[in-house]
Amino acid sequence: MAVTPTATHAYNLFALTMESRYGNNWRASIAPETIAALADEIVMGFGGHAVSPTLTQSGGSAPTVWRFPDGSHARTGHFGLRREDLEEQAA
C-alpha cells in the first residue's frame, strides 16, 4: 500500500483552508504576504524543516524549500504552497 507523502497532506490543508476562509478567488483577494505566512505555518505544523536559508514570512522574496520527516518536500512563497515531486528534483 502506497503511503501519501506529508507534502500532499500539507498542500491539501493549505488549499482547503484558503478556499474555506476566502472563497475560490482567494489569490486575487489576499495579500501575498498573508498567503506566504499561512503556507509557512501549515508546513511547520506538519513538522517541516526549512532546507533553504530564508523563511518567506520573514520577508524573503525567494521561495522557501521545506523537508518533512518522511522525506517529501514542499515549496512556499507568495504563491502559496506547492509540493515538490522527487521525479522533478532528479531531472
Short mmCIF file of N, CA and C in Angstrom, two decimals:
data_model
loop_
_atom_site.label_atom_id
_atom_site.label_comp_id
_atom_site.label_asym_id
_atom_site.label_seq_id
_atom_site.Cartn_x
_atom_site.Cartn_y
_atom_site.Cartn_z
N MET A 1 0.84 -1.17 0.00
CA MET A 1 0.00 0.00 0.00
C MET A 1 0.89 1.24 0.00
N ALA A 2 0.63 2.15 -0.92
CA ALA A 2 1.42 3.37 -1.01
C ALA A 2 1.00 4.34 0.10
N VAL A 3 1.98 5.02 0.62
CA VAL A 3 1.74 6.00 1.68
C VAL A 3 1.71 7.39 1.05
N THR A 4 0.73 8.19 1.44
CA THR A 4 0.63 9.54 0.91
C THR A 4 1.69 10.41 1.57
N PRO A 5 2.51 11.11 0.78
CA PRO A 5 3.56 11.96 1.36
C PRO A 5 2.98 13.10 2.20
N THR A 6 3.70 13.48 3.22
CA THR A 6 3.27 14.58 4.08
C THR A 6 3.09 15.86 3.29
N ALA A 7 3.91 16.09 2.28
CA ALA A 7 3.78 17.29 1.45
C ALA A 7 2.40 17.37 0.80
N THR A 8 1.84 16.24 0.44
CA THR A 8 0.50 16.21 -0.15
C THR A 8 -0.55 16.60 0.88
N HIS A 9 -0.43 16.09 2.10
CA HIS A 9 -1.37 16.45 3.17
C HIS A 9 -1.27 17.95 3.47
N ALA A 10 -0.07 18.49 3.52
CA ALA A 10 0.12 19.92 3.79
C ALA A 10 -0.51 20.75 2.68
N TYR A 11 -0.29 20.36 1.43
CA TYR A 11 -0.88 21.08 0.30
C TYR A 11 -2.41 21.06 0.38
N ASN A 12 -2.98 19.89 0.65
CA ASN A 12 -4.44 19.77 0.73
C ASN A 12 -5.01 20.65 1.84
N LEU A 13 -4.36 20.66 3.00
CA LEU A 13 -4.84 21.51 4.10
C LEU A 13 -4.74 22.98 3.72
N PHE A 14 -3.65 23.38 3.09
CA PHE A 14 -3.48 24.77 2.66
C PHE A 14 -4.60 25.17 1.70
N ALA A 15 -4.82 24.36 0.66
CA ALA A 15 -5.84 24.69 -0.34
C ALA A 15 -7.24 24.77 0.28
N LEU A 16 -7.58 23.80 1.11
CA LEU A 16 -8.90 23.80 1.74
C LEU A 16 -9.07 24.97 2.70
N THR A 17 -8.02 25.32 3.43
CA THR A 17 -8.08 26.45 4.36
C THR A 17 -8.31 27.75 3.61
N MET A 18 -7.55 27.97 2.54
CA MET A 18 -7.69 29.21 1.78
C MET A 18 -9.08 29.32 1.15
N GLU A 19 -9.57 28.24 0.57
CA GLU A 19 -10.89 28.29 -0.06
C GLU A 19 -12.01 28.45 0.95
N SER A 20 -11.88 27.83 2.12
CA SER A 20 -12.95 27.96 3.11
C SER A 20 -12.94 29.32 3.78
N ARG A 21 -11.77 29.91 3.96
CA ARG A 21 -11.70 31.23 4.60
C ARG A 21 -12.01 32.37 3.64
N TYR A 22 -11.49 32.28 2.40
CA TYR A 22 -11.52 33.43 1.50
C TYR A 22 -12.26 33.20 0.19
N GLY A 23 -12.78 31.99 -0.04
CA GLY A 23 -13.50 31.71 -1.27
C GLY A 23 -12.59 31.25 -2.39
N ASN A 24 -13.22 30.93 -3.52
CA ASN A 24 -12.47 30.38 -4.66
C ASN A 24 -11.49 31.37 -5.27
N ASN A 25 -11.72 32.64 -5.14
CA ASN A 25 -10.87 33.66 -5.75
C ASN A 25 -9.87 34.23 -4.75
N TRP A 26 -9.38 33.38 -3.84
CA TRP A 26 -8.52 33.87 -2.75
C TRP A 26 -7.21 34.45 -3.25
N ARG A 27 -6.67 33.99 -4.35
CA ARG A 27 -5.38 34.50 -4.84
C ARG A 27 -5.46 35.98 -5.20
N ALA A 28 -6.62 36.41 -5.68
CA ALA A 28 -6.78 37.80 -6.09
C ALA A 28 -7.18 38.71 -4.93
N SER A 29 -7.69 38.13 -3.85
CA SER A 29 -8.23 38.97 -2.78
C SER A 29 -7.37 39.01 -1.51
N ILE A 30 -6.28 38.26 -1.46
CA ILE A 30 -5.45 38.19 -0.26
C ILE A 30 -4.05 38.70 -0.58
N ALA A 31 -3.46 39.42 0.37
CA ALA A 31 -2.09 39.93 0.18
C ALA A 31 -1.10 38.77 0.08
N PRO A 32 -0.11 38.89 -0.80
CA PRO A 32 0.88 37.81 -0.96
C PRO A 32 1.59 37.44 0.34
N GLU A 33 1.83 38.42 1.20
CA GLU A 33 2.50 38.15 2.47
C GLU A 33 1.64 37.26 3.38
N THR A 34 0.33 37.47 3.33
CA THR A 34 -0.60 36.65 4.12
C THR A 34 -0.62 35.22 3.60
N ILE A 35 -0.61 35.08 2.29
CA ILE A 35 -0.58 33.75 1.67
C ILE A 35 0.68 33.01 2.09
N ALA A 36 1.82 33.70 2.01
CA ALA A 36 3.11 33.08 2.35
C ALA A 36 3.16 32.69 3.83
N ALA A 37 2.65 33.56 4.68
CA ALA A 37 2.69 33.28 6.12
C ALA A 37 1.85 32.05 6.47
N LEU A 38 0.67 31.93 5.88
CA LEU A 38 -0.16 30.76 6.16
C LEU A 38 0.48 29.49 5.62
N ALA A 39 1.07 29.57 4.44
CA ALA A 39 1.74 28.40 3.86
C ALA A 39 2.88 27.94 4.76
N ASP A 40 3.71 28.89 5.23
CA ASP A 40 4.81 28.54 6.13
C ASP A 40 4.30 27.91 7.42
N GLU A 41 3.22 28.49 7.96
CA GLU A 41 2.66 27.99 9.22
C GLU A 41 2.16 26.55 9.08
N ILE A 42 1.50 26.26 7.98
CA ILE A 42 0.99 24.91 7.76
C ILE A 42 2.14 23.92 7.62
N VAL A 43 3.16 24.28 6.86
CA VAL A 43 4.31 23.38 6.68
C VAL A 43 4.99 23.11 8.02
N MET A 44 5.18 24.14 8.84
CA MET A 44 5.80 23.94 10.15
C MET A 44 4.93 23.06 11.04
N GLY A 45 3.61 23.19 10.92
CA GLY A 45 2.69 22.37 11.69
C GLY A 45 2.78 20.88 11.36
N PHE A 46 3.20 20.59 10.14
CA PHE A 46 3.40 19.20 9.73
C PHE A 46 4.82 18.72 9.99
N GLY A 47 5.60 19.52 10.71
CA GLY A 47 6.96 19.10 11.07
C GLY A 47 8.01 19.40 10.02
N GLY A 48 7.70 20.29 9.08
CA GLY A 48 8.66 20.64 8.03
C GLY A 48 9.81 21.46 8.57
N HIS A 49 10.98 21.22 8.02
CA HIS A 49 12.18 21.98 8.37
C HIS A 49 12.70 22.67 7.12
N ALA A 50 13.01 23.96 7.24
CA ALA A 50 13.47 24.72 6.09
C ALA A 50 14.82 24.18 5.60
N VAL A 51 14.89 23.94 4.29
CA VAL A 51 16.13 23.50 3.66
C VAL A 51 16.87 24.70 3.10
N SER A 52 16.12 25.68 2.62
CA SER A 52 16.72 26.91 2.10
C SER A 52 16.91 27.90 3.25
N PRO A 53 17.78 28.88 3.07
CA PRO A 53 18.18 29.73 4.20
C PRO A 53 17.15 30.71 4.74
N THR A 54 16.14 31.11 3.98
CA THR A 54 15.23 32.15 4.48
C THR A 54 13.79 31.68 4.49
N LEU A 55 13.04 32.14 5.46
CA LEU A 55 11.61 31.90 5.52
C LEU A 55 10.91 33.00 4.74
N THR A 56 9.95 32.65 3.95
CA THR A 56 9.21 33.62 3.16
C THR A 56 8.51 34.62 4.06
N GLN A 57 7.93 34.16 5.17
CA GLN A 57 7.16 35.05 6.03
C GLN A 57 8.03 36.09 6.71
N SER A 58 9.34 35.86 6.78
CA SER A 58 10.21 36.85 7.41
C SER A 58 10.72 37.87 6.40
N GLY A 59 10.14 37.90 5.22
CA GLY A 59 10.47 38.93 4.27
C GLY A 59 11.26 38.47 3.06
N GLY A 60 11.63 37.22 3.01
CA GLY A 60 12.37 36.74 1.85
C GLY A 60 11.48 36.66 0.63
N SER A 61 11.97 37.11 -0.50
CA SER A 61 11.16 37.08 -1.72
C SER A 61 11.30 35.76 -2.46
N ALA A 62 12.38 35.02 -2.22
CA ALA A 62 12.58 33.72 -2.86
C ALA A 62 11.78 32.66 -2.11
N PRO A 63 11.26 31.67 -2.82
CA PRO A 63 10.53 30.59 -2.16
C PRO A 63 11.40 29.83 -1.15
N THR A 64 10.76 29.33 -0.12
CA THR A 64 11.44 28.51 0.88
C THR A 64 11.20 27.05 0.54
N VAL A 65 12.24 26.25 0.56
CA VAL A 65 12.12 24.81 0.33
C VAL A 65 12.10 24.13 1.70
N TRP A 66 11.16 23.20 1.87
CA TRP A 66 10.96 22.51 3.14
C TRP A 66 11.12 21.01 2.95
N ARG A 67 11.60 20.34 4.00
CA ARG A 67 11.69 18.88 4.01
C ARG A 67 10.89 18.38 5.21
N PHE A 68 10.03 17.40 4.95
CA PHE A 68 9.22 16.80 6.00
C PHE A 68 9.91 15.56 6.55
N PRO A 69 9.51 15.11 7.74
CA PRO A 69 10.14 13.92 8.33
C PRO A 69 10.10 12.67 7.45
N ASP A 70 9.11 12.57 6.56
CA ASP A 70 9.03 11.39 5.69
C ASP A 70 9.89 11.52 4.43
N GLY A 71 10.59 12.65 4.30
CA GLY A 71 11.47 12.86 3.15
C GLY A 71 10.83 13.61 2.00
N SER A 72 9.52 13.86 2.07
CA SER A 72 8.88 14.62 1.00
C SER A 72 9.24 16.10 1.14
N HIS A 73 9.07 16.85 0.06
CA HIS A 73 9.45 18.26 0.03
C HIS A 73 8.29 19.13 -0.44
N ALA A 74 8.31 20.38 0.00
CA ALA A 74 7.35 21.38 -0.45
C ALA A 74 8.07 22.71 -0.59
N ARG A 75 7.44 23.61 -1.31
CA ARG A 75 7.99 24.94 -1.52
C ARG A 75 6.90 25.94 -1.14
N THR A 76 7.26 26.96 -0.36
CA THR A 76 6.29 28.01 -0.01
C THR A 76 6.81 29.35 -0.47
N GLY A 77 5.87 30.25 -0.69
CA GLY A 77 6.22 31.60 -1.12
C GLY A 77 4.96 32.42 -1.27
N HIS A 78 5.07 33.53 -1.94
CA HIS A 78 3.92 34.41 -2.12
C HIS A 78 2.83 33.76 -2.97
N PHE A 79 3.15 32.66 -3.64
CA PHE A 79 2.20 31.88 -4.44
C PHE A 79 1.40 30.91 -3.59
N GLY A 80 1.88 30.64 -2.38
CA GLY A 80 1.22 29.67 -1.50
C GLY A 80 2.12 28.49 -1.21
N LEU A 81 1.60 27.30 -1.38
CA LEU A 81 2.33 26.07 -1.07
C LEU A 81 2.27 25.14 -2.28
N ARG A 82 3.42 24.61 -2.66
CA ARG A 82 3.50 23.65 -3.76
C ARG A 82 4.26 22.42 -3.30
N ARG A 83 3.80 21.27 -3.75
CA ARG A 83 4.52 20.02 -3.48
C ARG A 83 5.70 19.93 -4.43
N GLU A 84 6.75 19.29 -3.98
CA GLU A 84 7.91 19.04 -4.83
C GLU A 84 7.98 17.54 -5.08
N ASP A 85 7.84 17.13 -6.30
CA ASP A 85 7.92 15.71 -6.63
C ASP A 85 9.37 15.30 -6.79
N LEU A 86 9.72 14.14 -6.27
CA LEU A 86 11.10 13.66 -6.37
C LEU A 86 11.52 13.46 -7.81
N GLU A 87 10.59 13.10 -8.69
CA GLU A 87 10.94 12.92 -10.10
C GLU A 87 11.39 14.24 -10.71
N GLU A 88 10.72 15.35 -10.35
CA GLU A 88 11.09 16.65 -10.88
C GLU A 88 12.44 17.09 -10.33
N GLN A 89 12.73 16.77 -9.08
CA GLN A 89 14.01 17.16 -8.49
C GLN A 89 15.16 16.43 -9.14
N ALA A 90 14.94 15.19 -9.55
CA ALA A 90 16.00 14.40 -10.16
C ALA A 90 16.30 14.87 -11.58
N ALA A 91 15.32 15.49 -12.23
CA ALA A 91 15.51 15.93 -13.62
C ALA A 91 16.38 17.15 -13.73
#
